[in-house]
Amino acid sequence: MSGCDLALCDVALPDGRRTDIGFKTGKVVHIGAMEQADEIVRCHGMMLIPAATDMHVHMRGGTQAEKEDWHSGTMSAIAGGVTLVVDQPNTVPALTTPSHFTRRVKEAITDACCGFAINAGVVPGSDLSSLWTAGAMAFGELFAGPSSYGETLPAHDLSIALQKIRHMEGLATIHAEVVGPSNPITLVAHDFNRTPTGEADAVRKVCQINFSGCNLHFCHMSTGLAIDAIMEHRKQLTGLEHGLSNSSMAYRTSFEVTPHHLLLSNQDFLPGDTLAKVNPPLRDKNIQQGLWNMWDRIDVIASDHAPHTAIEKTVDFSDAPSGIPGVETMVPLLLAEVLRRKLSVSSLIEKVSRRPCEILGIPPAGFQPGERADFVLYPRETTRVDPGELHSRAGWSPFAGLPAIFPEMVIMEGRIVFQNGEFFNPGPRWYPGRGYDIVG
Ligand code: DOR
Ligand code: ZN
């Protein structure tokens, strides 16, 4: 087979088979023995998997550039095997107007180093249809409970927003929490103030007020209890669907879980450690284990990469911003769990690459001819997370010292953009949502 821009020879596929793979104009064109290509890279049996799409990151920028910006955040993504990120709208200013949204897209086109999509924010009275035609990928995260840089959207306004988003056939992504009245000064108290029951209640409440049947995606579910609430709701919907000739209520619900809720508990840190303060909070080891037990049901793993600097976190617990950086460590940490046989590589690919694209309507990266040629080559040896080697401007990681497998090489649109720690002119590509109106 000739005519390929790039061929990787002797790669190990996720199912263990060894083969060659060829790319042309950003797509897979051939899989199987190859002799010719403009560039041939011999891979000696290293594992090749489709690159990840992280559907929940906060890339910051603007007045928050000391935490992160498009450049540092997307370099961090690439170095962690992520070639497409979905940015959240709780920036400063928040992306609740078409002009703020469009300015944000321009910033990313100038500074980002990988594929990106941007969600639009919702406040009472936002012009959702203009945000949709401006290219919003989805709406939210909508704050059904407050968080850093996120005000609660009252239930009535949320319900109206869901109705409008349903009308446009869009997707609403939801931060579901109930926040108690106390002012916690420890991680455990923070957990008690934003309880597992509260998370499940918030999920149920959002489902209840979704009268119009808008497609919902629940962000960063941290407890089995909340996932049970989603499962229960899905069952009711299926029942409804069977009983109705008009299946207008047959909407989709999906949810994501973060690596920090799977791999960390509040018992792993000193009681007042602000670095581990995040919303929803880290839970205890039992609840953490309960989340692992749900692995097969999880739709998506997303990082909720929420960088804050160590200095900003070095204040009293109640004043410290919530959030954990994690776009670069997401796949490496979970791949180390694959090597320890805690999960299968195919289930990991499904949750970090295939499902997020399916939920968002983005063409997936994959091995079939014609699929997007975004791939990552991983060695078979485990190292440990060293925060000093990460690319996020946050400069720290709560995963320091944990086993991880970092990419050796990253291919984006059929081109090598990262190899052995060096970047080779990675560039941006905007993935607008389905409502994008080029003329407008
Ligand atoms: O801990 C969090 N930090 N949770 C969120 O939902 C928002 C995020 C942030 O933007 O810092
Ligand atoms: Zn959130």
GROMACS .gro file of C-alpha atoms and ligand atoms in nm:
model
  452
    1MET     CA    1   0.000   0.000   0.000
    2SER     CA    2   0.155   0.332  -0.098
    3GLY     CA    3   0.039   0.691  -0.088
    4CYS     CA    4   0.032   0.724   0.291
    5ASP     CA    5   0.170   1.033   0.461
    6LEU     CA    6   0.273   0.832   0.765
    7ALA     CA    7   0.286   0.464   0.857
    8LEU     CA    8   0.342   0.314   1.201
    9CYS     CA    9   0.489  -0.034   1.168
   10ASP     CA   10   0.470  -0.319   1.417
   11VAL     CA   11   0.229  -0.157   1.659
   12ALA     CA   12   0.032  -0.365   1.912
   13LEU     CA   13  -0.342  -0.309   1.883
   14PRO     CA   14  -0.556  -0.305   2.198
   15ASP     CA   15  -0.652  -0.671   2.135
   16GLY     CA   16  -0.282  -0.768   2.126
   17ARG     CA   17  -0.249  -0.820   1.747
   18ARG     CA   18   0.058  -0.663   1.588
   19THR     CA   19   0.024  -0.480   1.260
   20ASP     CA   20   0.107  -0.169   1.056
   21ILE     CA   21  -0.125   0.127   1.014
   22GLY     CA   22  -0.120   0.403   0.752
   23PHE     CA   23  -0.262   0.755   0.759
   24LYS     CA   24  -0.338   1.006   0.486
   25THR     CA   25  -0.489   1.354   0.510
   26GLY     CA   26  -0.582   1.309   0.872
   27LYS     CA   27  -0.760   0.975   0.834
   28VAL     CA   28  -0.677   0.607   0.872
   29VAL     CA   29  -0.643   0.461   0.523
   30HIS     CA   30  -0.493   0.119   0.575
   31ILE     CA   31  -0.445  -0.135   0.848
   32GLY     CA   32  -0.229  -0.443   0.776
   33ALA     CA   33   0.120  -0.505   0.634
   34MET     CA   34   0.266  -0.196   0.462
   35GLU     CA   35   0.578  -0.134   0.264
   36GLN     CA   36   0.564   0.227   0.163
   37ALA     CA   37   0.475   0.567   0.304
   38ASP     CA   38   0.630   0.913   0.302
   39GLU     CA   39   0.737   0.854   0.661
   40ILE     CA   40   0.766   0.519   0.836
   41VAL     CA   41   0.804   0.486   1.212
   42ARG     CA   42   0.894   0.148   1.363
   43CYS     CA   43   0.717   0.096   1.691
   44HIS     CA   44   0.847  -0.237   1.821
   45GLY     CA   45   0.522  -0.363   1.963
   46MET     CA   46   0.430  -0.054   2.162
   47MET     CA   47   0.058  -0.023   2.229
   48LEU     CA   48  -0.144   0.203   2.000
   49ILE     CA   49  -0.480   0.331   2.118
   50PRO     CA   50  -0.716   0.599   1.985
   51ALA     CA   51  -0.649   0.938   2.145
   52ALA     CA   52  -0.886   1.055   2.418
   53THR     CA   53  -1.153   1.324   2.404
   54ASP     CA   54  -1.180   1.489   2.746
   55MET     CA   55  -1.532   1.630   2.756
   56HIS     CA   56  -1.486   1.831   3.076
   57VAL     CA   57  -1.193   2.072   3.110
   58HIS     CA   58  -1.155   2.428   3.236
   59MET     CA   59  -0.884   2.588   3.020
   60ARG     CA   60  -0.918   2.930   3.194
   61GLY     CA   61  -0.715   3.208   3.024
   62GLY     CA   62  -0.784   3.583   3.032
   63THR     CA   63  -0.764   3.716   3.387
   64GLN     CA   64  -0.711   3.357   3.506
   65ALA     CA   65  -0.412   3.287   3.283
   66GLU     CA   66  -0.183   3.234   3.582
   67LYS     CA   67  -0.384   2.915   3.650
   68GLU     CA   68  -0.388   2.799   3.285
   69ASP     CA   69  -0.456   2.914   2.932
   70TRP     CA   70  -0.534   2.749   2.599
   71HIS     CA   71  -0.167   2.699   2.521
   72SER     CA   72  -0.052   2.541   2.849
   73GLY     CA   73  -0.377   2.349   2.898
   74THR     CA   74  -0.376   2.190   2.553
   75MET     CA   75  -0.002   2.106   2.571
   76SER     CA   76  -0.090   1.929   2.895
   77ALA     CA   77  -0.373   1.748   2.714
   78ILE     CA   78  -0.151   1.626   2.430
   79ALA     CA   79   0.123   1.508   2.667
   80GLY     CA   80  -0.147   1.300   2.838
   81GLY     CA   81  -0.283   1.140   2.518
   82VAL     CA   82  -0.584   1.374   2.481
   83THR     CA   83  -0.625   1.541   2.139
   84LEU     CA   84  -0.969   1.696   2.184
   85VAL     CA   85  -1.094   1.890   2.485
   86VAL     CA   86  -1.435   2.035   2.566
   87ASP     CA   87  -1.400   2.363   2.754
   88GLN     CA   88  -1.648   2.467   3.020
   89PRO     CA   89  -1.807   2.812   3.015
   90ASN     CA   90  -1.744   2.925   3.377
   91THR     CA   91  -1.460   3.144   3.257
   92VAL     CA   92  -1.418   3.508   3.359
   93PRO     CA   93  -1.628   3.650   3.200
   94ALA     CA   94  -1.863   3.350   3.174
   95LEU     CA   95  -1.961   3.238   2.823
   96THR     CA   96  -2.325   3.335   2.852
   97THR     CA   97  -2.342   3.578   2.556
   98PRO     CA   98  -2.263   3.516   2.188
   99SER     CA   99  -1.993   3.785   2.188
  100HIS     CA  100  -1.808   3.632   2.485
  101PHE     CA  101  -1.848   3.291   2.326
  102THR     CA  102  -1.710   3.404   1.989
  103ARG     CA  103  -1.418   3.583   2.155
  104ARG     CA  104  -1.336   3.260   2.338
  105VAL     CA  105  -1.337   3.062   2.012
  106LYS     CA  106  -1.096   3.316   1.858
  107GLU     CA  107  -0.863   3.289   2.158
  108ALA     CA  108  -0.858   2.912   2.122
  109ILE     CA  109  -0.798   2.925   1.746
  110THR     CA  110  -0.495   3.144   1.816
  111ASP     CA  111  -0.350   2.959   2.116
  112ALA     CA  112  -0.477   2.600   2.138
  113CYS     CA  113  -0.256   2.308   2.037
  114CYS     CA  114  -0.523   2.042   1.990
  115GLY     CA  115  -0.883   1.988   1.890
  116PHE     CA  116  -1.134   2.176   2.100
  117ALA     CA  117  -1.503   2.239   2.147
  118ILE     CA  118  -1.658   2.498   2.377
  119ASN     CA  119  -1.978   2.477   2.577
  120ALA     CA  120  -2.202   2.778   2.641
  121GLY     CA  121  -2.307   2.897   2.987
  122VAL     CA  122  -2.662   2.960   3.096
  123VAL     CA  123  -2.789   3.235   3.326
  124PRO     CA  124  -3.153   3.344   3.356
  125GLY     CA  125  -3.242   3.517   3.031
  126SER     CA  126  -2.940   3.395   2.822
  127ASP     CA  127  -3.003   3.394   2.449
  128LEU     CA  128  -2.949   3.022   2.405
  129SER     CA  129  -3.037   3.008   2.039
  130SER     CA  130  -2.769   3.268   1.950
  131LEU     CA  131  -2.514   3.074   2.155
  132TRP     CA  132  -2.618   2.759   1.968
  133THR     CA  133  -2.575   2.919   1.625
  134ALA     CA  134  -2.243   3.070   1.744
  135GLY     CA  135  -2.117   2.710   1.770
  136ALA     CA  136  -2.170   2.594   2.129
  137MET     CA  137  -2.103   2.220   2.153
  138ALA     CA  138  -2.342   2.175   2.448
  139PHE     CA  139  -2.487   2.385   2.730
  140GLY     CA  140  -2.328   2.383   3.075
  141GLU     CA  141  -2.205   2.258   3.296
  142LEU     CA  142  -2.526   2.407   3.433
  143PHE     CA  143  -2.489   2.450   3.807
  144ALA     CA  144  -2.779   2.280   3.981
  145GLY     CA  145  -2.557   2.341   4.289
  146PRO     CA  146  -2.286   2.611   4.319
  147SER     CA  147  -1.911   2.559   4.275
  148SER     CA  148  -1.597   2.767   4.212
  149TYR     CA  149  -1.692   3.025   3.948
  150GLY     CA  150  -2.038   2.873   3.916
  151GLU     CA  151  -2.359   3.019   4.059
  152THR     CA  152  -2.664   2.798   4.107
  153LEU     CA  153  -2.922   2.825   3.833
  154PRO     CA  154  -3.258   2.829   4.017
  155ALA     CA  155  -3.483   2.527   3.940
  156HIS     CA  156  -3.740   2.732   3.753
  157ASP     CA  157  -3.476   2.887   3.522
  158LEU     CA  158  -3.310   2.550   3.478
  159SER     CA  159  -3.638   2.397   3.369
  160ILE     CA  160  -3.696   2.675   3.114
  161ALA     CA  161  -3.338   2.640   2.986
  162LEU     CA  162  -3.388   2.264   2.941
  163GLN     CA  163  -3.701   2.333   2.740
  164LYS     CA  164  -3.514   2.571   2.507
  165ILE     CA  165  -3.219   2.334   2.469
  166ARG     CA  166  -3.461   2.049   2.393
  167HIS     CA  167  -3.623   2.262   2.126
  168MET     CA  168  -3.284   2.304   1.954
  169GLU     CA  169  -3.211   1.932   2.004
  170GLY     CA  170  -2.904   2.024   2.207
  171LEU     CA  171  -2.745   1.864   2.511
  172ALA     CA  172  -2.753   2.001   2.867
  173THR     CA  173  -2.461   1.906   3.091
  174ILE     CA  174  -2.530   1.929   3.462
  175HIS     CA  175  -2.328   1.985   3.779
  176ALA     CA  176  -2.562   1.816   4.029
  177GLU     CA  177  -2.505   1.884   4.398
  178VAL     CA  178  -2.687   2.006   4.707
  179VAL     CA  179  -2.477   2.227   4.932
  180GLY     CA  180  -2.529   2.239   5.310
  181PRO     CA  181  -2.507   2.547   5.531
  182SER     CA  182  -2.176   2.485   5.709
  183ASN     CA  183  -1.838   2.637   5.642
  184PRO     CA  184  -1.611   2.331   5.628
  185ILE     CA  185  -1.248   2.350   5.728
  186THR     CA  186  -1.154   1.988   5.652
  187LEU     CA  187  -1.194   1.754   5.357
  188VAL     CA  188  -1.429   1.529   5.555
  189ALA     CA  189  -1.645   1.825   5.659
  190HIS     CA  190  -1.649   1.940   5.295
  191ASP     CA  191  -1.778   1.592   5.201
  192PHE     CA  192  -2.049   1.618   5.473
  193ASN     CA  193  -2.154   1.956   5.340
  194ARG     CA  194  -2.199   1.825   4.983
  195THR     CA  195  -2.324   1.476   5.060
  196PRO     CA  196  -2.369   1.166   4.843
  197THR     CA  197  -2.743   1.180   4.918
  198GLY     CA  198  -2.746   1.542   4.807
  199GLU     CA  199  -2.581   1.445   4.479
  200ALA     CA  200  -2.842   1.174   4.415
  201ASP     CA  201  -3.125   1.413   4.515
  202ALA     CA  202  -2.994   1.677   4.276
  203VAL     CA  203  -2.989   1.421   3.992
  204ARG     CA  204  -3.349   1.321   4.068
  205LYS     CA  205  -3.461   1.681   4.089
  206VAL     CA  206  -3.309   1.775   3.753
  207CYS     CA  207  -3.477   1.470   3.595
  208GLN     CA  208  -3.809   1.573   3.753
  209ILE     CA  209  -3.799   1.926   3.617
  210ASN     CA  210  -3.693   1.811   3.271
  211PHE     CA  211  -4.056   1.827   3.156
  212SER     CA  212  -3.963   1.878   2.792
  213GLY     CA  213  -3.736   1.573   2.767
  214CYS     CA  214  -3.401   1.742   2.698
  215ASN     CA  215  -3.097   1.515   2.655
  216LEU     CA  216  -2.898   1.527   2.978
  217HIS     CA  217  -2.536   1.456   3.063
  218PHE     CA  218  -2.443   1.450   3.434
  219CYS     CA  219  -2.091   1.573   3.507
  220HIS     CA  220  -1.842   1.422   3.755
  221MET     CA  221  -2.071   1.175   3.937
  222SER     CA  222  -1.886   1.091   4.257
  223THR     CA  223  -2.105   0.826   4.422
  224GLY     CA  224  -2.277   0.498   4.341
  225LEU     CA  225  -2.591   0.651   4.494
  226ALA     CA  226  -2.612   0.921   4.227
  227ILE     CA  227  -2.540   0.669   3.951
  228ASP     CA  228  -2.820   0.449   4.089
  229ALA     CA  229  -3.051   0.751   4.063
  230ILE     CA  230  -2.958   0.791   3.694
  231MET     CA  231  -3.010   0.416   3.633
  232GLU     CA  232  -3.348   0.428   3.805
  233HIS     CA  233  -3.451   0.724   3.591
  234ARG     CA  234  -3.339   0.546   3.273
  235LYS     CA  235  -3.558   0.250   3.370
  236GLN     CA  236  -3.858   0.480   3.416
  237LEU     CA  237  -3.790   0.639   3.078
  238THR     CA  238  -3.773   0.301   2.906
  239GLY     CA  239  -4.103   0.209   3.072
  240LEU     CA  240  -4.254   0.535   2.951
  241GLU     CA  241  -4.122   0.479   2.603
  242HIS     CA  242  -4.287   0.137   2.583
  243GLY     CA  243  -4.617   0.278   2.702
  244LEU     CA  244  -4.622   0.571   2.461
  245SER     CA  245  -4.694   0.569   2.092
  246ASN     CA  246  -4.538   0.913   2.073
  247SER     CA  247  -4.193   0.867   2.226
  248SER     CA  248  -4.125   1.238   2.280
  249MET     CA  249  -3.993   1.159   2.630
  250ALA     CA  250  -3.736   0.912   2.496
  251TYR     CA  251  -3.444   1.137   2.571
  252ARG     CA  252  -3.092   1.025   2.647
  253THR     CA  253  -2.912   1.048   2.981
  254SER     CA  254  -2.539   0.991   3.015
  255PHE     CA  255  -2.285   1.065   3.285
  256GLU     CA  256  -1.915   1.098   3.348
  257VAL     CA  257  -1.686   1.003   3.637
  258THR     CA  258  -1.344   1.159   3.708
  259PRO     CA  259  -1.014   0.984   3.776
  260HIS     CA  260  -0.986   1.172   4.108
  261HIS     CA  261  -1.310   1.025   4.242
  262LEU     CA  262  -1.198   0.678   4.131
  263LEU     CA  263  -0.838   0.694   4.250
  264LEU     CA  264  -0.838   0.926   4.553
  265SER     CA  265  -1.030   0.942   4.880
  266ASN     CA  266  -1.043   1.210   5.148
  267GLN     CA  267  -0.858   0.963   5.373
  268ASP     CA  268  -0.548   0.986   5.152
  269PHE     CA  269  -0.476   1.348   5.256
  270LEU     CA  270  -0.420   1.546   5.575
  271PRO     CA  271  -0.756   1.673   5.709
  272GLY     CA  272  -0.713   2.033   5.597
  273ASP     CA  273  -0.530   1.975   5.267
  274THR     CA  274  -0.671   2.239   5.033
  275LEU     CA  275  -0.508   2.084   4.723
  276ALA     CA  276  -0.757   1.797   4.746
  277LYS     CA  277  -1.056   2.032   4.781
  278VAL     CA  278  -1.282   1.978   4.481
  279ASN     CA  279  -1.654   1.978   4.396
  280PRO     CA  280  -1.807   1.726   4.424
  281PRO     CA  281  -1.575   1.639   4.715
  282LEU     CA  282  -1.346   1.340   4.742
  283ARG     CA  283  -1.538   1.075   4.939
  284ASP     CA  284  -1.429   0.804   5.185
  285LYS     CA  285  -1.270   0.479   5.076
  286ASN     CA  286  -1.598   0.284   5.087
  287ILE     CA  287  -1.774   0.522   4.852
  288GLN     CA  288  -1.465   0.530   4.631
  289GLN     CA  289  -1.479   0.149   4.607
  290GLY     CA  290  -1.852   0.172   4.531
  291LEU     CA  291  -1.768   0.388   4.230
  292TRP     CA  292  -1.522   0.127   4.099
  293ASN     CA  293  -1.798  -0.133   4.133
  294MET     CA  294  -1.995   0.073   3.880
  295TRP     CA  295  -1.714   0.072   3.622
  296ASP     CA  296  -1.909  -0.118   3.356
  297ARG     CA  297  -2.200   0.127   3.373
  298ILE     CA  298  -1.992   0.444   3.342
  299ASP     CA  299  -2.044   0.618   3.006
  300VAL     CA  300  -1.750   0.855   3.012
  301ILE     CA  301  -1.433   0.925   3.207
  302ALA     CA  302  -1.358   1.298   3.199
  303SER     CA  303  -1.097   1.482   3.403
  304ASP     CA  304  -1.281   1.798   3.517
  305HIS     CA  305  -0.936   1.953   3.474
  306ALA     CA  306  -0.981   2.254   3.704
  307PRO     CA  307  -0.640   2.416   3.751
  308HIS     CA  308  -0.572   2.654   4.039
  309THR     CA  309  -0.220   2.751   4.141
  310ALA     CA  310  -0.062   2.610   4.458
  311ILE     CA  311  -0.041   2.968   4.589
  312GLU     CA  312  -0.416   3.021   4.546
  313LYS     CA  313  -0.469   2.696   4.735
  314THR     CA  314  -0.235   2.804   5.019
  315VAL     CA  315  -0.505   2.986   5.218
  316ASP     CA  316  -0.757   2.887   5.486
  317PHE     CA  317  -0.959   2.582   5.379
  318SER     CA  318  -1.284   2.772   5.346
  319ASP     CA  319  -1.124   3.036   5.120
  320ALA     CA  320  -0.942   2.789   4.894
  321PRO     CA  321  -1.081   2.744   4.542
  322SER     CA  322  -1.211   2.396   4.458
  323GLY     CA  323  -1.062   2.202   4.172
  324ILE     CA  324  -0.795   1.958   4.064
  325PRO     CA  325  -0.583   1.961   3.746
  326GLY     CA  326  -0.600   1.627   3.565
  327VAL     CA  327  -0.618   1.635   3.184
  328GLU     CA  328  -0.260   1.508   3.149
  329THR     CA  329  -0.285   1.227   3.405
  330MET     CA  330  -0.632   1.091   3.317
  331VAL     CA  331  -0.539   0.823   3.062
  332PRO     CA  332  -0.189   0.751   3.203
  333LEU     CA  333  -0.331   0.670   3.551
  334LEU     CA  334  -0.606   0.447   3.413
  335LEU     CA  335  -0.373   0.273   3.171
  336ALA     CA  336  -0.159   0.175   3.470
  337GLU     CA  337  -0.477   0.017   3.612
  338VAL     CA  338  -0.517  -0.171   3.282
  339LEU     CA  339  -0.168  -0.313   3.323
  340ARG     CA  340  -0.264  -0.419   3.678
  341ARG     CA  341  -0.570  -0.588   3.523
  342LYS     CA  342  -0.821  -0.380   3.716
  343LEU     CA  343  -0.999  -0.289   3.390
  344SER     CA  344  -0.981  -0.379   3.023
  345VAL     CA  345  -0.816  -0.157   2.767
  346SER     CA  346  -1.126  -0.179   2.547
  347SER     CA  347  -1.346  -0.045   2.828
  348LEU     CA  348  -1.101   0.240   2.880
  349ILE     CA  349  -1.104   0.332   2.509
  350GLU     CA  350  -1.482   0.325   2.512
  351LYS     CA  351  -1.504   0.567   2.807
  352VAL     CA  352  -1.226   0.813   2.720
  353SER     CA  353  -1.256   0.817   2.343
  354ARG     CA  354  -1.554   0.651   2.179
  355ARG     CA  355  -1.848   0.743   2.406
  356PRO     CA  356  -1.765   1.112   2.455
  357CYS     CA  357  -1.753   1.156   2.076
  358GLU     CA  358  -2.077   0.965   2.034
  359ILE     CA  359  -2.255   1.174   2.299
  360LEU     CA  360  -2.131   1.500   2.145
  361GLY     CA  361  -2.166   1.402   1.779
  362ILE     CA  362  -1.794   1.437   1.702
  363PRO     CA  363  -1.634   1.198   1.448
  364PRO     CA  364  -1.448   0.941   1.657
  365ALA     CA  365  -1.079   0.852   1.644
  366GLY     CA  366  -1.046   0.484   1.557
  367PHE     CA  367  -0.886   0.204   1.358
  368GLN     CA  368  -1.146   0.177   1.081
  369PRO     CA  369  -1.043   0.322   0.744
  370GLY     CA  370  -1.188   0.673   0.721
  371GLU     CA  371  -1.182   0.734   1.097
  372ARG     CA  372  -1.001   1.030   1.252
  373ALA     CA  373  -0.630   0.948   1.275
  374ASP     CA  374  -0.569   1.062   1.634
  375PHE     CA  375  -0.368   0.795   1.815
  376VAL     CA  376  -0.134   0.753   2.105
  377LEU     CA  377   0.154   0.512   2.134
  378TYR     CA  378   0.221   0.392   2.488
  379PRO     CA  379   0.516   0.195   2.624
  380ARG     CA  380   0.445  -0.110   2.837
  381GLU     CA  381   0.625   0.023   3.138
  382THR     CA  382   0.476   0.207   3.431
  383THR     CA  383   0.636   0.517   3.581
  384ARG     CA  384   0.501   0.747   3.853
  385VAL     CA  385   0.333   1.085   3.830
  386ASP     CA  386   0.594   1.357   3.882
  387PRO     CA  387   0.419   1.697   3.904
  388GLY     CA  388   0.742   1.867   3.791
  389GLU     CA  389   0.709   1.699   3.452
  390LEU     CA  390   0.349   1.796   3.383
  391HIS     CA  391   0.265   2.083   3.147
  392SER     CA  392  -0.030   2.248   3.323
  393ARG     CA  393   0.045   2.589   3.467
  394ALA     CA  394  -0.109   2.470   3.794
  395GLY     CA  395   0.228   2.305   3.865
  396TRP     CA  396   0.105   2.044   4.112
  397SER     CA  397  -0.094   1.721   4.110
  398PRO     CA  398  -0.286   1.534   4.380
  399PHE     CA  399  -0.183   1.216   4.197
  400ALA     CA  400   0.191   1.268   4.265
  401GLY     CA  401   0.367   0.933   4.304
  402LEU     CA  402   0.083   0.719   4.167
  403PRO     CA  403   0.164   0.465   3.893
  404ALA     CA  404   0.100   0.592   3.540
  405ILE     CA  405   0.193   0.517   3.178
  406PHE     CA  406   0.264   0.833   2.978
  407PRO     CA  407   0.255   0.857   2.596
  408GLU     CA  408   0.568   0.799   2.395
  409MET     CA  409   0.416   0.947   2.080
  410VAL     CA  410   0.095   1.132   1.993
  411ILE     CA  411  -0.050   1.142   1.641
  412MET     CA  412  -0.305   1.411   1.562
  413GLU     CA  413  -0.484   1.414   1.227
  414GLY     CA  414  -0.230   1.166   1.094
  415ARG     CA  415   0.077   1.368   1.202
  416ILE     CA  416   0.326   1.319   1.483
  417VAL     CA  417   0.273   1.613   1.720
  418PHE     CA  418   0.451   1.480   2.029
  419GLN     CA  419   0.738   1.235   2.069
  420ASN     CA  420   0.959   1.159   2.369
  421GLY     CA  421   0.858   1.476   2.550
  422GLU     CA  422   0.896   1.709   2.249
  423PHE     CA  423   0.613   1.887   2.065
  424PHE     CA  424   0.609   1.921   1.684
  425ASN     CA  425   0.384   2.211   1.584
  426PRO     CA  426   0.055   2.085   1.715
  427GLY     CA  427  -0.229   2.309   1.604
  428PRO     CA  428  -0.592   2.381   1.688
  429ARG     CA  429  -0.907   2.250   1.526
  430TRP     CA  430  -1.245   2.380   1.634
  431TYR     CA  431  -1.534   2.137   1.657
  432PRO     CA  432  -1.847   2.357   1.664
  433GLY     CA  433  -2.177   2.209   1.779
  434ARG     CA  434  -2.453   2.101   1.540
  435GLY     CA  435  -2.631   2.436   1.559
  436TYR     CA  436  -2.336   2.630   1.417
  437ASP     CA  437  -2.444   2.873   1.153
  438ILE     CA  438  -2.140   2.964   0.944
  439VAL     CA  439  -2.317   3.253   0.775
  440GLY     CA  440  -2.439   3.400   1.105
  441DOR     O1  441  -1.404   2.167   4.191
  441DOR     C1  442  -1.452   2.222   4.093
  441DOR     N1  443  -1.386   2.321   4.029
  441DOR     N2  444  -1.574   2.187   4.052
  441DOR     C2  445  -1.638   2.258   3.957
  441DOR     O2  446  -1.748   2.220   3.922
  441DOR     C3  447  -1.578   2.380   3.898
  441DOR     C4  448  -1.433   2.370   3.904
  441DOR     C5  449  -1.361   2.498   3.867
  441DOR     O3  450  -1.397   2.558   3.766
  441DOR     O4  451  -1.265   2.532   3.935
  442ZN      ZN  452  -1.868   2.086   3.790
   0.00000   0.00000   0.00000
